[in-house]
Coordinates of C-alpha atoms in Angstrom, one line a residue:
Chain A
M1 CA -31.9 -11.3 21.0
R2 CA -28.3 -12.7 21.0
I3 CA -26.2 -11.8 18.1
A4 CA -22.8 -13.4 17.2
L5 CA -20.3 -11.2 15.4
F6 CA -16.9 -12.2 14.1
S7 CA -14.3 -10.6 11.9
D8 CA -10.8 -10.7 10.4
I9 CA -10.4 -14.4 9.7
H10 CA -7.6 -13.8 7.2
A11 CA -7.6 -17.1 5.5
N12 CA -7.1 -19.0 8.7
L13 CA -9.4 -22.1 8.3
P14 CA -8.6 -23.9 11.5
A15 CA -9.5 -20.7 13.4
L16 CA -12.7 -20.2 11.5
E17 CA -13.8 -23.8 12.0
A18 CA -13.2 -23.5 15.8
C19 CA -15.0 -20.2 15.8
L20 CA -18.1 -21.5 14.0
K21 CA -18.2 -24.6 16.2
S22 CA -18.1 -22.3 19.3
I23 CA -20.8 -20.0 17.8
E24 CA -23.1 -23.0 17.1
E25 CA -22.8 -24.0 20.8
Q26 CA -23.9 -20.5 21.8
K27 CA -27.1 -20.9 19.6
P28 CA -27.3 -17.2 18.7
D29 CA -30.4 -15.7 17.0
A30 CA -28.3 -14.1 14.3
I31 CA -24.7 -14.2 13.0
Y32 CA -22.8 -11.5 11.1
C33 CA -19.3 -11.4 9.8
L34 CA -17.5 -8.0 9.5
G35 CA -15.0 -8.9 6.8
D36 CA -11.4 -9.5 6.0
L37 CA -11.9 -13.1 5.0
V38 CA -8.6 -13.4 3.1
G39 CA -4.9 -12.6 3.3
Y40 CA -1.9 -13.8 5.4
N41 CA -2.7 -17.6 5.2
I42 CA -3.3 -20.3 2.7
W43 CA -7.0 -20.9 2.9
P44 CA -8.8 -17.9 1.4
N45 CA -11.2 -19.9 -0.8
E46 CA -12.0 -22.4 1.9
V47 CA -12.8 -19.6 4.4
I48 CA -15.0 -17.8 1.8
N49 CA -16.9 -21.0 1.1
E50 CA -17.4 -21.9 4.8
I51 CA -19.0 -18.5 5.4
R52 CA -20.9 -18.5 2.1
K53 CA -22.5 -22.0 2.5
R54 CA -24.0 -20.9 5.8
G55 CA -25.5 -17.7 4.3
I56 CA -23.9 -15.5 7.0
P57 CA -24.4 -11.8 6.1
T58 CA -20.8 -10.6 5.6
L59 CA -19.2 -7.2 5.0
A60 CA -16.2 -6.4 2.8
G61 CA -13.0 -5.8 4.6
N62 CA -10.2 -3.8 3.1
Y63 CA -8.3 -7.0 2.2
D64 CA -11.4 -8.5 0.6
Q65 CA -11.8 -5.3 -1.4
G66 CA -8.2 -5.4 -2.6
I67 CA -8.4 -9.1 -3.6
G68 CA -11.9 -8.6 -5.1
L69 CA -10.4 -6.0 -7.5
M70 CA -7.3 -8.1 -8.1
S71 CA -5.3 -5.1 -6.7
D72 CA -1.8 -5.2 -5.2
E73 CA -3.0 -2.8 -2.5
C74 CA -4.9 -4.0 0.6
G75 CA -5.3 -0.7 2.4
C76 CA -3.2 -1.9 5.4
A77 CA -1.1 0.6 7.4
Y78 CA 2.2 -1.2 7.4
K79 CA 4.7 0.9 9.4
T80 CA 8.1 -0.3 8.3
E81 CA 9.7 -1.2 5.0
P82 CA 10.1 -4.9 6.0
E83 CA 6.4 -5.0 6.9
K84 CA 5.5 -3.4 3.6
D85 CA 7.6 -6.0 1.7
M86 CA 5.9 -8.9 3.7
G87 CA 2.5 -7.3 2.9
K88 CA 3.3 -7.3 -0.8
I89 CA 4.1 -11.0 -0.7
S90 CA 0.9 -11.8 1.1
I91 CA -1.4 -9.9 -1.3
S92 CA 0.3 -11.2 -4.4
Y93 CA 0.1 -14.8 -3.0
T94 CA -3.5 -14.3 -2.0
N95 CA -4.3 -13.0 -5.5
S96 CA -2.7 -16.1 -7.0
L97 CA -4.8 -18.4 -4.8
V98 CA -8.3 -16.9 -5.0
K99 CA -10.5 -18.5 -7.6
P100 CA -12.8 -16.5 -10.0
D101 CA -16.1 -17.3 -8.3
E102 CA -14.7 -16.6 -4.8
R103 CA -13.2 -13.3 -6.1
K104 CA -16.6 -12.3 -7.5
Y105 CA -18.2 -13.0 -4.1
L106 CA -15.7 -10.7 -2.4
R107 CA -16.4 -7.9 -4.9
T108 CA -20.1 -8.0 -4.1
L109 CA -19.9 -7.8 -0.3
P110 CA -21.5 -4.7 1.2
A111 CA -19.6 -2.0 3.2
H112 CA -22.2 -1.5 6.0
I113 CA -25.1 -3.4 7.6
K114 CA -27.5 -1.3 9.6
V115 CA -30.0 -3.1 11.9
E116 CA -32.7 -0.9 13.3
L117 CA -34.2 -2.4 16.4
Q118 CA -37.6 -1.1 17.6
L119 CA -38.0 -1.5 21.3
N120 CA -40.1 0.4 23.9
N121 CA -41.4 2.9 21.3
D122 CA -37.8 3.9 20.5
K123 CA -35.3 2.8 18.0
L124 CA -31.8 1.4 18.7
N125 CA -29.5 1.5 15.7
L126 CA -26.9 -1.2 15.4
L127 CA -24.3 -0.4 12.7
L128 CA -21.8 -3.0 11.5
V129 CA -18.7 -1.8 9.6
H130 CA -15.3 -3.2 9.0
G131 CA -13.0 -0.2 9.9
S132 CA -15.3 2.8 10.4
P133 CA -18.5 4.1 8.8
R134 CA -16.4 6.5 6.7
K135 CA -13.5 4.4 5.7
I136 CA -13.2 0.6 5.2
N137 CA -9.6 0.7 6.4
E138 CA -9.7 3.3 9.2
Y139 CA -8.2 2.0 12.5
L140 CA -10.4 2.8 15.5
F141 CA -8.1 1.9 18.4
E142 CA -9.2 1.8 22.0
D143 CA -7.3 5.0 22.8
R144 CA -9.3 7.1 20.2
E145 CA -10.5 10.3 21.7
E146 CA -14.1 10.0 23.0
K147 CA -15.1 13.2 21.1
S148 CA -13.9 11.6 17.8
L149 CA -15.6 8.3 18.4
L150 CA -18.8 10.1 19.3
R151 CA -18.7 12.3 16.2
I152 CA -18.2 9.3 14.0
M153 CA -21.1 7.5 15.6
E154 CA -23.4 10.5 15.6
Q155 CA -22.8 11.2 11.9
A156 CA -23.6 7.6 11.1
D157 CA -26.7 7.6 13.4
A158 CA -25.3 4.6 15.3
D159 CA -26.2 3.7 18.9
I160 CA -24.2 0.5 18.8
M161 CA -21.3 0.3 16.4
C162 CA -19.5 -2.9 15.9
F163 CA -16.3 -3.1 13.9
G164 CA -13.0 -5.0 13.5
H165 CA -9.9 -4.2 11.4
T166 CA -7.5 -3.5 14.3
H167 CA -7.6 -7.1 15.7
K168 CA -7.7 -5.6 19.2
P169 CA -11.0 -6.1 21.0
Y170 CA -12.7 -3.5 23.3
H171 CA -16.0 -2.1 24.4
R172 CA -16.4 1.5 25.2
I173 CA -19.6 3.1 26.5
L174 CA -19.9 6.7 25.4
P175 CA -22.4 8.9 27.2
T176 CA -23.9 12.1 25.8
E177 CA -25.8 14.4 28.2
Q178 CA -29.2 15.4 26.8
T179 CA -32.0 17.6 28.2
E180 CA -33.8 14.8 30.1
N181 CA -31.7 11.7 29.8
T182 CA -28.2 10.5 29.1
H183 CA -27.8 8.9 25.7
Y184 CA -25.4 6.0 25.8
R185 CA -23.6 4.8 22.7
H186 CA -21.5 1.6 22.5
A187 CA -18.4 1.3 20.4
I188 CA -17.4 -2.3 20.1
N189 CA -14.3 -3.7 18.4
I190 CA -15.0 -7.4 18.0
G191 CA -11.4 -8.6 17.7
S192 CA -10.1 -11.1 15.2
V193 CA -10.8 -14.8 14.5
G194 CA -7.7 -15.7 12.7
K195 CA -5.0 -13.1 13.4
P196 CA -5.4 -11.7 16.9
K197 CA -3.0 -8.8 17.8
D198 CA -3.7 -8.4 21.5
N199 CA -1.0 -10.7 22.7
N200 CA -3.5 -13.6 23.1
P201 CA -3.2 -16.2 20.3
K202 CA -6.7 -17.5 20.9
G203 CA -9.3 -16.5 18.4
C204 CA -12.0 -13.9 19.4
Y205 CA -15.6 -13.2 18.6
V206 CA -18.4 -11.4 20.3
I207 CA -21.9 -12.3 21.6
L208 CA -24.1 -9.2 21.8
T209 CA -27.2 -9.5 23.9
I210 CA -30.0 -7.0 23.5
N211 CA -32.9 -7.2 26.0
T212 CA -36.6 -6.2 25.7
N213 CA -35.9 -3.3 28.0
S214 CA -32.9 -2.1 26.0
S215 CA -32.9 1.6 25.2
V216 CA -30.4 4.3 24.3
N217 CA -30.9 5.8 27.8
N218 CA -30.0 2.6 29.6
K219 CA -26.2 2.2 30.1
D220 CA -26.5 -1.5 30.2
A221 CA -28.8 -1.8 27.2
V222 CA -26.4 -4.2 25.6
Q223 CA -24.3 -6.9 27.1
V224 CA -21.0 -7.6 25.2
E225 CA -19.3 -10.9 25.8
F226 CA -15.8 -11.4 24.2
I227 CA -15.4 -15.1 23.7
R228 CA -11.9 -16.4 23.3
F229 CA -11.6 -19.9 21.7
E230 CA -8.8 -22.3 21.3
Y231 CA -7.9 -23.5 17.8
D232 CA -5.0 -25.4 16.3
V233 CA -2.6 -22.4 16.1
E234 CA 0.3 -24.7 15.2
K235 CA -1.5 -26.0 12.1
A236 CA -2.2 -22.5 10.9
A237 CA 1.4 -21.4 11.7
K238 CA 2.9 -24.4 10.0
A239 CA 0.8 -23.8 6.9
V240 CA 2.3 -20.3 6.7
E241 CA 5.8 -21.7 7.0
D242 CA 5.2 -24.3 4.3
S243 CA 3.9 -21.6 1.9
P244 CA 5.6 -18.7 0.1
L245 CA 4.3 -16.4 2.8
P246 CA 6.9 -14.8 5.2
N247 CA 7.6 -17.0 8.3
D248 CA 7.0 -13.9 10.5
Y249 CA 3.3 -14.4 9.9
A250 CA 3.5 -17.8 11.6
D251 CA 5.3 -16.2 14.6
M252 CA 2.5 -13.6 14.9
L253 CA -0.1 -16.4 15.1
R254 CA 1.8 -18.3 17.8
K255 CA 2.2 -15.1 19.9
G256 CA -0.8 -13.1 18.9
F257 CA 0.7 -9.9 17.7
Chain B
M1 CA 8.8 17.4 -1.3
Q2 CA 8.0 21.1 -1.1
F3 CA 9.2 23.7 1.6
P4 CA 7.9 27.1 0.4
S5 CA 10.6 29.6 1.3
D6 CA 8.2 32.4 2.4
Y7 CA 6.7 30.2 5.1
K8 CA 7.9 29.6 8.7
Y9 CA 7.9 26.1 10.2
S10 CA 7.5 24.6 13.7
K11 CA 9.2 21.4 14.9
E12 CA 5.6 20.0 15.3
H13 CA 5.2 20.2 11.5
T14 CA 2.9 23.1 11.1
W15 CA 3.6 26.0 8.8
L16 CA 2.9 29.7 9.3
H17 CA 2.5 32.3 6.6
V18 CA 2.4 35.9 8.0
E19 CA 0.8 38.9 6.3
S20 CA 1.1 42.0 8.6
D21 CA -0.5 40.8 11.9
T22 CA -2.4 37.9 10.4
G23 CA -1.1 34.4 10.1
T24 CA -2.3 31.4 8.1
I25 CA -1.5 27.9 9.6
G26 CA -1.6 24.4 8.2
I27 CA 0.5 21.2 8.3
T28 CA 3.5 20.6 6.2
E29 CA 3.7 18.3 3.2
F30 CA 6.0 16.0 5.3
A31 CA 3.4 15.9 8.0
Q32 CA 0.6 14.9 5.7
S33 CA 2.8 12.2 4.1
E34 CA 3.6 10.7 7.5
L35 CA -0.1 10.7 8.5
G36 CA -1.4 9.2 5.3
E37 CA -5.0 9.5 4.1
I38 CA -6.7 12.3 6.1
V39 CA -10.4 11.8 6.8
Y40 CA -11.2 14.6 9.3
V41 CA -9.8 17.8 10.7
D42 CA -11.1 19.0 14.0
L43 CA -10.8 22.8 14.2
P44 CA -11.4 25.3 17.0
A45 CA -14.2 27.9 17.2
I46 CA -13.6 31.4 15.8
G47 CA -12.7 33.8 18.6
K48 CA -10.8 31.3 20.7
S49 CA -7.2 32.2 21.7
F50 CA -4.3 29.8 22.0
A51 CA -0.8 30.1 23.3
K52 CA 2.2 29.0 21.3
D53 CA 2.6 25.2 21.4
E54 CA -1.0 24.7 22.7
V55 CA -3.1 22.1 21.0
F56 CA -5.7 23.9 18.7
G57 CA -7.2 20.9 17.0
S58 CA -6.5 17.4 15.6
V59 CA -6.2 15.5 12.4
E60 CA -7.8 12.1 11.9
A61 CA -6.1 9.9 9.3
V62 CA -7.0 6.4 8.3
K63 CA -4.2 4.8 10.3
T64 CA -3.7 7.3 13.2
T65 CA -4.7 10.6 14.7
S66 CA -2.5 13.6 15.6
D67 CA -2.9 16.7 17.7
L68 CA -2.3 20.1 16.0
F69 CA 0.0 22.5 17.9
M70 CA 0.0 26.3 17.5
P71 CA 3.3 27.5 16.0
V72 CA 2.7 30.9 17.6
S73 CA 0.2 32.5 19.9
G74 CA -3.0 34.1 18.5
K75 CA -6.7 34.4 18.2
I76 CA -8.7 32.4 15.7
I77 CA -10.3 34.7 13.1
E78 CA -11.1 32.1 10.4
I79 CA -11.2 28.4 9.9
N80 CA -11.1 26.5 6.6
T81 CA -14.7 25.2 6.5
A82 CA -14.0 23.5 3.1
L83 CA -12.1 20.8 5.0
K84 CA -15.3 19.6 6.6
D85 CA -16.4 18.0 3.4
N86 CA -13.0 17.4 1.9
A87 CA -10.3 16.8 4.5
G88 CA -8.3 15.0 1.8
V89 CA -7.2 18.4 0.3
V90 CA -4.7 18.5 3.2
N91 CA -3.0 15.6 1.5
T92 CA -3.0 17.0 -1.9
E93 CA -2.5 20.8 -1.3
S94 CA -1.2 21.1 2.2
Y95 CA 0.4 24.6 1.7
T96 CA -2.5 26.2 -0.2
K97 CA -6.1 24.9 -0.2
G98 CA -5.4 22.7 2.7
W99 CA -4.8 25.6 5.1
M100 CA -6.5 25.1 8.5
I101 CA -6.8 28.3 10.5
K102 CA -6.2 32.1 10.2
I103 CA -5.1 33.9 13.4
Q104 CA -4.5 37.3 14.6
L105 CA -1.0 37.1 16.0
S106 CA -0.6 38.0 19.7
D107 CA 3.1 38.9 19.2
T108 CA 4.5 39.2 15.7
S109 CA 8.0 38.7 16.9
E110 CA 7.2 35.1 18.0
A111 CA 7.4 34.1 14.3
N112 CA 11.1 34.8 14.4
S113 CA 11.7 31.8 16.7
L114 CA 10.3 29.4 14.1
L115 CA 12.4 27.5 11.6
T116 CA 13.2 28.7 8.1
S117 CA 12.3 26.5 5.2
E118 CA 16.0 25.3 5.0
A119 CA 16.2 24.6 8.7
Y120 CA 12.9 22.6 8.6
Q121 CA 14.0 20.7 5.5
N122 CA 17.1 19.7 7.4
L123 CA 15.0 18.6 10.4
V124 CA 12.8 16.2 8.4
G125 CA 15.3 15.3 5.7

């Protein structure tokens, strides 16, 4: 079973189109989107409709939740006053762009998707969330203490947890010693399609491969491939510059931060 | 922002309230406001001893995590179990219901080295 997972498109249509084209070439068995379809660029409706017309199961991200509720708060952790001011412009502009039907769609998106695989007389729980199982906007960065990540996953009964929100991809394997075997959990941040922040302007998505012999006691139960794809960054950056959005967002796309 | 005058404060943004040889410890209102929405507080086991400035636990907020440092040395005699189901009370009532641990002080004079409410207010102001 090969599963394609993508997230954090943030109204970047050229990036989404390139991502979907790349995913189609991979011919996965399933596709999921982990949310944050809107914000920071000019194509929120187009992005929603591209995902919607394909029937891709999609989670609500914190930005989707904010726009769905016509709120002026997106749940983003802006650090500085200029960042906060830019954020206000983005959410207010996005609210002005999103049409009623598209807004309704955002409001009905679920917070979690749980996929229970049954292999080798055992279950393997794949949990998909936007930020974390407990908070839609919690940032689970790569340097999060192992104890903390494990606790979050144990509480959510997740063997494989895929999430986005930070726009910085990683895969961590978290072992827990048990009486007979070691239980391996996988925490996978799938990166961002349309607003990468890991100093690589290429878009990112993940192909997860689960085999017939996959089990929680097998460290290599899942293979995680981070796929970086080229897209027309300049088109997306120019669109920002030609809109009421702050030009800084264009620079972030060009440099990937 | 509040800085109760009968509390002592550490530069690491914990407060200490002493009653004879027992101290109650939590984080300051300033600390919770810097952390933002708190979702989990990891607290130590009862009976464990920690030296002054040692890490006794951690706070997990939506945007970040932060270690908790002992303002003084002591042995854990009680932890605030209510935080397990409602860590958010640290945001709303950091000096009262949001307390974290109670300790038996190893050396009551250590508290004298901490900041007064005025000194702490100057530090964060």
